[in-house]
Tab-separated table of C-alpha atoms in Angstrom:
chain	number	residue	atom	x	y	z
A	13	MET	CA	154.049	12.511	10.095
A	14	SER	CA	153.496	9.900	12.752
A	15	HIS	CA	155.372	10.216	16.000
A	16	LYS	CA	156.315	7.116	17.957
A	17	ARG	CA	156.613	7.147	21.694
A	18	ILE	CA	159.707	5.636	23.268
A	19	PRO	CA	159.260	3.594	26.449
A	20	LYS	CA	161.219	4.982	29.399
A	21	ARG	CA	163.494	2.026	29.831
A	22	LYS	CA	166.669	2.084	31.810
A	23	ALA	CA	169.750	0.823	30.024
A	24	ALA	CA	173.432	0.540	30.672
A	25	ILE	CA	175.544	2.509	28.207
A	26	ALA	CA	178.525	0.635	26.806
A	27	VAL	CA	181.144	3.278	27.285
A	28	GLY	CA	184.285	1.226	26.872
A	29	GLY	CA	185.899	3.115	29.720
A	30	VAL	CA	186.434	6.861	29.542
A	31	ALA	CA	189.609	7.309	31.549
A	32	ALA	CA	188.882	7.995	35.197
A	33	LEU	CA	190.755	10.829	36.824
A	34	GLY	CA	192.163	8.849	39.708
A	35	ALA	CA	194.180	11.691	41.172
A	36	ALA	CA	191.238	14.044	41.092
A	37	ALA	CA	188.946	11.458	42.626
A	38	LEU	CA	191.357	11.042	45.516
A	39	LEU	CA	191.704	14.753	46.081
A	40	LEU	CA	188.051	15.729	45.973
A	41	PRO	CA	186.820	14.034	49.173
A	42	ASN	CA	189.752	15.347	51.196
A	43	ALA	CA	189.637	18.995	50.199
A	44	ASN	CA	188.643	21.460	52.923
A	45	ALA	CA	189.034	25.109	53.841
A	46	SER	CA	192.160	24.454	55.879
A	47	GLN	CA	193.998	23.668	52.653
A	48	ASP	CA	193.748	27.225	51.319
A	49	ASP	CA	197.476	27.793	51.024
A	50	GLU	CA	198.111	24.510	49.290
A	51	ALA	CA	195.238	25.046	46.860
A	52	ALA	CA	196.343	28.587	46.072
A	53	GLY	CA	199.644	27.230	44.827
A	54	ALA	CA	198.146	24.283	42.956
A	55	ALA	CA	198.653	24.445	39.209
A	56	PRO	CA	195.672	23.564	36.987
A	57	ARG	CA	195.953	20.148	35.412
A	58	THR	CA	196.588	19.646	31.710
A	59	LEU	CA	193.797	17.416	30.447
A	60	LYS	CA	192.435	15.780	27.354
A	61	ALA	CA	188.893	16.877	26.509
A	62	ALA	CA	187.365	13.534	27.548
A	63	ASP	CA	189.096	13.675	30.925
A	64	ALA	CA	187.988	17.274	31.396
A	65	SER	CA	184.390	16.187	30.861
A	66	ASP	CA	184.808	13.459	33.475
A	67	LEU	CA	186.288	15.905	35.980
A	68	ALA	CA	183.527	18.439	35.306
A	69	ALA	CA	180.921	15.782	36.134
A	70	GLN	CA	182.662	15.028	39.429
A	71	LEU	CA	182.832	18.693	40.386
A	72	ARG	CA	179.212	19.302	39.390
A	73	SER	CA	178.148	16.617	41.831
A	74	LEU	CA	180.503	17.741	44.577
A	75	LEU	CA	179.935	21.499	44.435
A	76	GLY	CA	176.153	21.380	44.179
A	77	ASP	CA	174.463	24.790	43.892
A	78	ALA	CA	177.823	26.537	43.753
A	79	PHE	CA	178.582	24.918	40.379
A	80	ALA	CA	177.619	27.295	37.539
A	81	GLY	CA	178.896	25.490	34.475
A	82	SER	CA	182.234	24.579	32.966
A	83	TYR	CA	184.107	24.588	29.683
A	84	TYR	CA	187.283	23.206	28.169
A	85	ASP	CA	190.006	25.684	27.184
A	86	SER	CA	191.522	23.845	24.214
A	87	GLY	CA	194.430	26.294	23.997
A	88	SER	CA	195.707	25.659	27.524
A	89	ARG	CA	194.096	22.179	27.690
A	90	GLN	CA	192.509	23.036	31.028
A	91	LEU	CA	189.053	22.741	32.564
A	92	VAL	CA	187.477	26.021	33.680
A	93	ILE	CA	184.834	25.791	36.420
A	94	ASN	CA	182.335	28.586	37.121
A	95	VAL	CA	181.332	29.045	40.778
A	96	VAL	CA	178.907	31.489	42.379
A	97	SER	CA	179.487	30.787	46.040
A	98	GLY	CA	181.744	32.982	48.175
A	99	ASP	CA	182.563	29.899	50.249
A	100	ASN	CA	186.316	29.514	49.939
A	101	ASN	CA	185.991	25.763	50.464
A	102	VAL	CA	184.319	25.518	47.067
A	103	ILE	CA	187.258	27.189	45.384
A	104	VAL	CA	189.718	25.038	47.309
A	105	GLN	CA	188.018	21.810	46.226
A	106	ALA	CA	187.904	22.777	42.564
A	107	LYS	CA	191.529	23.927	42.530
A	108	LYS	CA	192.714	20.815	44.337
A	109	ALA	CA	191.030	18.754	41.637
A	110	GLY	CA	193.067	20.583	39.001
A	111	ALA	CA	190.490	22.987	37.546
A	112	VAL	CA	190.786	26.692	36.817
A	113	VAL	CA	188.196	28.413	39.021
A	114	ARG	CA	186.256	31.473	37.892
A	115	GLN	CA	183.690	33.289	40.030
A	116	VAL	CA	180.583	34.379	38.100
A	117	ASP	CA	177.295	36.154	38.769
A	118	ASN	CA	174.651	33.822	37.314
A	119	SER	CA	173.947	30.513	39.039
A	120	THR	CA	172.815	27.387	37.226
A	121	ALA	CA	169.355	27.777	38.777
A	122	GLN	CA	169.061	31.353	37.488
A	123	LEU	CA	170.123	30.366	33.988
A	124	GLN	CA	167.679	27.465	33.956
A	125	SER	CA	164.891	29.776	35.109
A	126	ALA	CA	165.708	32.185	32.292
A	127	ALA	CA	165.591	29.333	29.787
A	128	ARG	CA	162.125	28.352	31.052
A	129	THR	CA	160.964	31.938	30.532
A	130	LEU	CA	162.222	31.844	26.956
A	131	ARG	CA	160.378	28.554	26.401
A	132	THR	CA	157.132	30.082	27.720
A	133	GLU	CA	157.316	33.487	26.077
A	134	ALA	CA	159.515	33.136	23.008
A	135	THR	CA	158.977	29.747	21.356
A	136	ILE	CA	159.198	31.245	17.886
A	137	PRO	CA	160.100	29.283	14.732
A	138	GLY	CA	163.685	30.054	13.804
A	139	THR	CA	165.024	30.618	17.319
A	140	SER	CA	167.321	28.722	19.644
A	141	TRP	CA	169.007	29.181	22.995
A	142	ALA	CA	171.707	27.460	25.008
A	143	VAL	CA	173.800	28.286	28.064
A	144	ASP	CA	177.283	29.547	27.169
A	145	PRO	CA	179.493	28.891	30.215
A	146	ARG	CA	182.270	31.014	28.727
A	147	THR	CA	180.124	34.140	29.101
A	148	ASN	CA	177.947	32.795	31.949
A	149	ARG	CA	174.913	33.823	29.912
A	150	ILE	CA	172.261	32.291	27.695
A	151	LEU	CA	173.050	32.755	24.009
A	152	VAL	CA	169.831	33.338	22.065
A	153	THR	CA	169.996	33.024	18.273
A	154	ALA	CA	167.383	34.088	15.721
A	155	ASP	CA	167.590	33.015	12.098
A	156	SER	CA	166.788	35.160	9.054
A	157	THR	CA	163.050	34.388	9.229
A	158	VAL	CA	162.614	36.077	12.626
A	159	THR	CA	161.594	39.623	11.747
A	160	GLY	CA	158.997	42.264	12.596
A	161	ALA	CA	156.731	41.441	15.513
A	162	ALA	CA	158.462	38.099	16.118
A	163	TRP	CA	161.853	39.813	16.503
A	164	ASP	CA	160.362	42.475	18.781
A	165	ARG	CA	158.818	39.761	20.946
A	166	LEU	CA	162.095	37.862	21.191
A	167	GLU	CA	164.146	40.961	21.937
A	168	SER	CA	161.672	42.114	24.587
A	169	THR	CA	161.757	38.699	26.282
A	170	VAL	CA	165.557	38.687	26.362
A	171	GLN	CA	165.651	42.195	27.815
A	172	GLY	CA	163.094	41.153	30.426
A	173	LEU	CA	165.443	38.488	31.727
A	174	GLY	CA	167.600	41.226	33.206
A	175	SER	CA	170.995	42.694	32.495
A	176	GLY	CA	173.796	40.176	32.125
A	177	MET	CA	171.498	37.144	31.821
A	178	ALA	CA	171.300	36.614	28.046
A	179	THR	CA	172.600	37.888	24.736
A	180	ILE	CA	170.894	37.751	21.346
A	181	LYS	CA	172.355	37.442	17.870
A	182	LYS	CA	171.114	37.074	14.305
A	183	SER	CA	172.010	34.149	12.039
A	184	ALA	CA	172.172	34.679	8.281
A	185	GLY	CA	170.729	31.246	7.548
A	186	THR	CA	167.504	29.427	8.393
A	187	PHE	CA	167.114	26.734	11.057
A	188	LYS	CA	166.096	23.472	9.440
A	189	THR	CA	166.549	19.765	9.795
A	190	PHE	CA	169.153	18.530	7.321
A	191	VAL	CA	167.029	16.288	5.165
A	192	SER	CA	169.042	14.418	2.514
A	193	GLY	CA	173.345	12.126	3.905
A	194	GLY	CA	178.717	9.056	7.114
A	195	ASP	CA	177.176	6.456	4.712
A	196	ALA	CA	173.879	7.430	3.140
A	197	VAL	CA	170.598	5.649	3.808
A	198	PHE	CA	167.449	6.110	1.800
A	199	SER	CA	163.716	5.581	2.051
A	200	GLN	CA	161.052	5.817	-0.610
A	201	VAL	CA	158.093	7.952	0.441
A	202	GLN	CA	155.301	9.666	-1.410
A	203	GLY	CA	156.877	12.364	-3.520
A	204	GLY	CA	160.304	10.746	-3.842
A	205	ALA	CA	163.248	9.492	-1.822
A	206	VAL	CA	164.258	10.635	1.656
A	207	ARG	CA	167.984	10.623	2.390
A	208	CYS	CA	169.629	10.664	5.806
A	209	SER	CA	172.908	9.623	7.416
A	210	LEU	CA	173.621	6.724	9.740
A	211	GLY	CA	174.959	7.802	13.094
A	212	PHE	CA	176.375	4.888	15.087
A	213	ASN	CA	175.860	1.156	14.983
A	214	VAL	CA	174.459	-0.221	18.233
A	215	THR	CA	173.021	-3.364	19.751
A	216	ALA	CA	169.304	-3.208	20.548
A	217	SER	CA	168.064	-4.362	23.941
A	218	ASP	CA	167.101	-7.749	22.483
A	219	GLY	CA	170.628	-8.278	21.124
A	220	SER	CA	169.827	-7.545	17.486
A	221	PRO	CA	172.033	-5.284	15.316
A	222	ALA	CA	170.747	-1.744	14.845
A	223	PHE	CA	171.832	1.843	14.333
A	224	LEU	CA	170.991	5.297	15.627
A	225	THR	CA	170.031	8.188	13.391
A	226	ALA	CA	167.988	11.388	13.633
A	227	GLY	CA	164.463	11.143	14.986
A	228	HIS	CA	163.058	13.343	12.230
A	229	CYS	CA	164.344	10.730	9.776
A	230	GLY	CA	162.657	7.976	11.763
A	231	VAL	CA	159.253	9.670	11.829
A	232	ALA	CA	159.480	10.517	8.115
A	233	ALA	CA	159.871	6.926	6.924
A	234	GLU	CA	159.768	3.428	8.410
A	235	ASN	CA	161.933	1.353	6.058
A	236	TRP	CA	165.483	2.226	5.032
A	237	SER	CA	167.913	1.060	2.348
A	238	ASP	CA	171.641	1.551	1.866
A	239	SER	CA	171.143	2.637	-1.765
A	240	GLU	CA	168.631	4.962	-3.375
A	241	THR	CA	166.948	2.255	-5.442
A	242	GLY	CA	167.789	-0.749	-3.262
A	243	GLN	CA	165.547	-2.963	-1.174
A	244	PRO	CA	164.996	-1.977	2.500
A	245	ILE	CA	167.555	-3.429	4.916
A	246	ALA	CA	166.370	-1.869	8.194
A	247	THR	CA	163.144	-0.855	9.955
A	248	VAL	CA	162.484	1.928	12.468
A	249	ASP	CA	161.909	0.521	15.934
A	250	GLN	CA	161.608	3.762	17.938
A	251	ALA	CA	161.739	7.445	17.051
A	252	THR	CA	161.412	10.736	18.909
A	253	PHE	CA	160.904	14.124	17.204
A	254	PRO	CA	160.015	16.804	18.141
A	255	GLY	CA	160.144	17.048	21.933
A	256	GLU	CA	162.836	15.804	24.286
A	257	GLY	CA	165.315	14.883	21.597
A	258	ASP	CA	165.798	13.985	17.940
A	259	PHE	CA	166.818	10.326	17.659
A	260	ALA	CA	165.670	7.019	16.209
A	261	LEU	CA	166.641	3.382	16.690
A	262	VAL	CA	166.553	1.437	13.413
A	263	THR	CA	167.054	-2.347	13.484
A	264	TYR	CA	168.635	-4.320	10.644
A	265	ASP	CA	166.164	-6.739	9.072
A	266	ASP	CA	168.835	-9.454	8.851
A	267	ALA	CA	169.730	-10.473	12.415
A	268	THR	CA	173.135	-11.747	11.242
A	269	THR	CA	174.195	-8.345	9.907
A	270	GLN	CA	177.721	-7.426	10.951
A	271	ALA	CA	177.568	-3.768	11.914
A	272	PRO	CA	180.991	-2.544	13.070
A	273	SER	CA	181.407	0.135	15.686
A	274	ASP	CA	183.238	2.668	13.558
A	275	VAL	CA	182.821	5.824	11.503
A	276	ASN	CA	183.703	5.738	7.828
A	277	VAL	CA	185.629	8.987	7.187
A	278	GLY	CA	186.224	8.373	3.482
A	279	GLY	CA	189.098	7.081	1.393
A	280	GLY	CA	188.827	3.617	2.879
A	281	GLN	CA	189.610	4.892	6.375
A	282	SER	CA	187.569	4.656	9.558
A	283	VAL	CA	187.681	5.747	13.180
A	284	GLN	CA	186.862	3.029	15.699
A	285	ILE	CA	184.214	4.061	18.223
A	286	ALA	CA	185.115	2.819	21.681
A	287	GLN	CA	182.757	4.658	24.018
A	288	ALA	CA	179.861	7.086	24.342
A	289	ALA	CA	180.704	10.328	26.125
A	290	GLU	CA	179.197	13.635	27.181
A	291	ALA	CA	180.200	16.689	25.159
A	292	THR	CA	182.060	19.596	26.787
A	293	VAL	CA	181.886	23.240	25.715
A	294	GLY	CA	185.153	24.121	23.977
A	295	GLN	CA	185.841	20.521	22.951
A	296	ALA	CA	187.198	19.856	19.442
A	297	VAL	CA	184.833	17.590	17.495
A	298	LEU	CA	184.402	15.906	14.110
A	299	ARG	CA	181.219	15.353	12.123
A	300	MET	CA	180.621	12.990	9.220
A	301	GLY	CA	177.755	13.242	6.776
A	302	SER	CA	176.942	11.785	3.378
A	303	THR	CA	176.483	15.220	1.802
A	304	THR	CA	179.440	17.213	3.074
A	305	GLY	CA	181.776	14.486	4.320
A	306	LEU	CA	184.153	15.007	7.223
A	307	ARG	CA	184.093	18.408	8.960
A	308	ASP	CA	185.501	19.768	12.199
A	309	GLY	CA	184.721	22.440	14.761
A	310	SER	CA	184.019	22.815	18.464
A	311	VAL	CA	181.174	22.554	20.964
A	312	THR	CA	179.680	25.972	21.752
A	313	GLY	CA	176.721	25.127	24.006
A	314	LEU	CA	174.881	22.348	25.838
A	315	ASP	CA	171.243	21.606	26.635
A	316	ALA	CA	170.191	23.723	23.658
A	317	THR	CA	166.569	24.307	22.677
A	318	VAL	CA	165.816	24.725	18.957
A	319	ASN	CA	162.522	25.853	17.463
A	320	PHE	CA	162.346	24.461	13.928
A	321	GLN	CA	159.646	25.594	11.531
A	322	SER	CA	157.165	22.707	11.378
A	323	GLU	CA	157.398	20.692	8.162
A	324	THR	CA	153.713	19.748	8.364
A	325	ASP	CA	152.200	23.020	9.623
A	326	PRO	CA	153.457	26.315	8.110
A	327	SER	CA	152.298	28.191	11.195
A	328	GLY	CA	153.611	25.648	13.682
A	329	VAL	CA	156.889	25.003	15.413
A	330	ASP	CA	158.774	21.781	16.160
A	331	THR	CA	160.642	22.378	19.419
A	332	VAL	CA	163.502	20.057	20.339
A	333	THR	CA	165.327	20.255	23.672
A	334	GLY	CA	168.519	18.887	25.208
A	335	LEU	CA	170.793	19.283	22.178
A	336	ILE	CA	174.521	19.966	21.737
A	337	GLN	CA	175.316	23.206	19.887
A	338	THR	CA	178.437	23.493	17.702
A	339	ASP	CA	179.999	25.617	14.960
A	340	VAL	CA	180.538	22.610	12.665
A	341	CYS	CA	178.881	23.136	9.284
A	342	ALA	CA	176.286	20.761	7.829
A	343	GLU	CA	173.863	20.603	4.906
A	344	PRO	CA	170.753	18.677	3.820
A	345	GLY	CA	171.467	14.969	3.807
A	346	ASP	CA	173.782	15.115	6.814
A	347	SER	CA	170.945	14.521	9.290
A	348	GLY	CA	171.571	11.625	11.655
A	349	GLY	CA	175.299	11.537	10.945
A	350	PRO	CA	177.793	11.059	13.776
A	351	LEU	CA	179.449	13.698	15.948
A	352	PHE	CA	182.585	12.200	17.494
A	353	THR	CA	186.148	12.827	18.654
A	354	GLN	CA	189.478	11.735	17.272
A	355	ASP	CA	189.993	9.305	20.131
A	356	GLY	CA	186.831	7.373	19.300
A	357	SER	CA	184.202	8.901	21.600
A	358	ALA	CA	180.646	9.023	20.235
A	359	LEU	CA	179.009	12.332	21.162
A	360	GLY	CA	175.969	13.080	19.035
A	361	LEU	CA	173.680	12.668	16.026
A	362	THR	CA	173.196	15.522	13.552
A	363	SER	CA	169.815	17.174	14.060
A	364	GLY	CA	169.740	20.490	12.200
A	365	GLY	CA	170.893	24.069	12.123
A	366	SER	CA	171.419	27.036	9.843
A	367	GLY	CA	173.843	27.949	7.098
A	368	ASP	CA	175.982	25.611	5.010
A	369	CYS	CA	179.582	24.535	4.529
A	370	THR	CA	180.350	27.635	2.455
A	371	SER	CA	179.098	30.346	4.789
A	372	GLY	CA	179.147	28.404	8.088
A	373	GLY	CA	176.434	28.568	10.719
A	374	GLU	CA	175.126	26.893	13.861
A	375	THR	CA	174.448	23.172	14.129
A	376	PHE	CA	172.702	21.049	16.736
A	377	PHE	CA	173.196	17.418	17.724
A	378	GLN	CA	171.288	14.857	19.745
A	379	PRO	CA	173.506	13.572	22.608
A	380	VAL	CA	174.248	9.885	22.058
A	381	THR	CA	174.162	9.084	25.777
A	382	THR	CA	170.545	10.255	26.005
A	383	ALA	CA	169.525	8.299	22.906
A	384	LEU	CA	171.083	5.111	24.284
A	385	GLN	CA	169.329	5.466	27.624
A	386	ALA	CA	165.954	6.151	26.006
A	387	THR	CA	166.076	3.331	23.469
A	388	GLY	CA	167.692	0.702	25.680
A	389	ALA	CA	170.470	0.173	23.129
A	390	THR	CA	174.186	-0.182	23.797
A	391	LEU	CA	176.948	1.291	21.704
A	392	GLY	CA	178.760	-1.262	19.570
A	393	ALA	CA	178.060	-3.940	17.027
A	394	GLY	CA	175.167	-6.334	17.135
A	395	GLY	CA	174.896	-9.635	15.252
A	396	ALA	CA	178.095	-11.617	14.927
A	397	ALA	CA	179.921	-11.946	18.229
A	398	ASP	CA	183.326	-11.062	16.788
A	399	GLN	CA	181.982	-7.674	15.749
A	400	ASN	CA	181.443	-6.502	19.307
A	401	GLY	CA	182.510	-2.886	19.404
A	402	GLY	CA	183.782	-2.221	22.877
A	403	GLY	CA	187.081	-0.956	24.115
A	404	GLU	CA	188.877	-3.756	22.259
A	405	GLN	CA	188.482	-1.819	19.030
A	406	ALA	CA	190.103	1.333	20.310
A	407	GLY	CA	193.766	1.726	19.622
A	408	GLY	CA	193.803	-0.862	16.837
A	409	ASP	CA	194.610	-0.242	13.203
A	410	GLY	CA	191.728	2.214	12.907
A	411	VAL	CA	192.761	4.623	15.677
A	412	GLY	CA	196.387	5.498	16.058
A	413	GLY	CA	197.343	2.698	13.673
A	414	ASP	CA	197.242	2.245	9.929
A	415	GLY	CA	193.652	3.400	9.540
A	416	VAL	CA	193.899	7.061	10.457
A	417	GLY	CA	197.575	7.826	10.815
A	418	GLY	CA	199.327	8.345	14.094
A	419	ALA	CA	199.398	12.024	15.017
A	420	ALA	CA	198.511	13.104	18.532
A	421	ASP	CA	195.100	14.313	19.622
A	422	PRO	CA	195.343	18.142	19.545
A	423	SER	CA	193.477	18.286	22.848
A	424	ALA	CA	195.893	15.894	24.545
A	425	PRO	CA	198.767	17.029	26.762
A	426	ALA	CA	202.192	16.914	25.177
A	427	ASP	CA	203.226	14.121	27.521
A	428	ASP	CA	200.057	12.105	26.908
A	429	PRO	CA	199.473	11.775	23.164
A	430	SER	CA	196.443	9.776	22.173
A	431	GLY	CA	197.825	8.800	18.786
A	432	VAL	CA	194.478	8.973	17.072
A	433	GLY	CA	195.654	10.112	13.707
A	434	ASP	CA	195.394	12.896	11.192
A	435	VAL	CA	191.617	12.976	11.063
A	436	GLY	CA	191.624	16.668	11.919
A	437	ASP	CA	193.726	17.404	8.842
A	438	ALA	CA	190.993	15.998	6.655
A	439	MET	CA	188.556	18.824	7.365
A	440	GLY	CA	187.236	21.531	5.158
A	441	GLY	CA	187.412	22.339	1.511
A	442	GLY	CA	187.918	18.762	0.470
A	443	GLN	CA	191.489	18.894	1.735
A	444	PRO	CA	192.738	15.339	2.270
A	445	GLY	CA	194.590	14.088	5.296
A	446	ALA	CA	197.672	11.921	5.344
A	447	GLY	CA	198.061	10.015	2.131
A	448	ASP	CA	195.166	11.940	0.555
A	449	GLN	CA	192.800	9.377	2.018
A	450	SER	CA	190.555	11.422	4.279
A	451	GLY	CA	189.145	14.038	1.956
A	452	THR	CA	185.704	15.410	2.554
A	453	GLY	CA	183.616	17.140	-0.114
A	454	GLU	CA	183.823	15.008	-3.218
A	455	GLN	CA	183.981	11.751	-1.289
A	456	SER	CA	180.641	12.113	0.461
A	457	GLY	CA	177.402	10.609	-0.716
A	458	THR	CA	178.834	8.566	-3.554
A	459	ASP	CA	177.134	5.407	-4.699
A	460	ASP	CA	179.994	3.125	-3.752
A	461	GLN	CA	180.069	4.499	-0.193
A	462	SER	CA	176.368	4.196	0.445
A	463	GLY	CA	175.897	0.774	-1.088
A	464	THR	CA	177.817	-1.169	1.483
A	465	GLY	CA	175.082	-3.650	2.248
A	466	ALA	CA	175.269	-5.351	5.610
A	467	HIS	CA	178.633	-3.812	6.423
A	468	ALA	CA	177.139	-0.526	7.575
A	469	GLY	CA	179.732	1.700	9.203
A	470	ALA	CA	178.936	3.992	12.085
A	471	SER	CA	178.912	6.955	9.738
A	472	ARG	CA	176.252	5.653	7.421
A	473	SER	CA	174.180	8.784	6.943
A	474	ARG	CA	170.577	9.497	6.289
A	475	ASN	CA	169.942	12.510	4.120
A	476	HIS	CA	167.124	13.943	6.100
């Protein structure tokens, strides 16, 4: 397996405009300790998940070392901020901005230090760890292969971090990359075909049409087709795996390819992708893959480290850092597929995990924002000018229109519906959404969905 280095190029991310929290932005600079009484009576704001992520980023910058993580409470639709400082001004500022403030014991620096210790002393195949802001601890997971001396080593390392710093749990499955496939893409290699899922269509830095998928797909094969026996239509330009991510940029061989900025969710329906966004713990998310179709769940951790068993060295480990952790199921073939939200925010690319869509498990995703920065690509269509996938595509017939129904985003406040449709109803067990058009199971990976030629949707999956 050859690994390609990605040049460290700076690039602007086409984000179509995640809504700015104007009120919060105005409040933050003016908050001070003299406003204690006013802040004490301030009610937390009701927010959509995307807006909560934006507010969390503002508070992280403003609060500095006092900031100890955040998460989105989907039930109350509120942002919860962890703080470690006893400085009342910190609490005042966060409350004035509309967040729920919770004082915790472990600082961000302490949690990061603990994660470095795990990396040094417990990089064992079949393990992972990520900060869980809801418990203010590091959640360490070991799959079914971690037994005997390896388990003892892991458990001893966790205990050595100190009381209240980390928890450890066992997973019934095995951590693996999901080799096999939104829309499926294929590559012929020695020993047979490799199948993965397309993540999101993008425009490469030179203006050519391209797409993002998993890095372990990109290092496994160079040329990709949209059908198992078809001719190659795209070539890997850059790929990273293992290491600081799991992503690949694959350019279409035909520079005139029209590659729309959407995710094919089955049944002739699609969700328009309007922006790239950072994931938030507690956020409701959707995943599309060519093997298991459309599935839903929530974000459970950020900046996760996963130690996959090496595919080339039985005694080795492929460590990947900086991933999003979720409870959305996935199976072989779903690798590279898109993680997104009902309102058209691109979040991640399927990397790997444990379990399946019968028993459940943990899954990990490459953040899209990181992949765009590293590859120099921008989210949205390349090729024909009228296929440009920016904010103009949001709110059209695909989102909140005829494409995906018109129900409100479940994370949106009652007085601020996003109208993004019944995509959430299409999850699990092959149950269709409105009009029986968004089913999952049986609609994934079919020949007529993967053989779309140049019209590759953002959910075109690689089964890897």
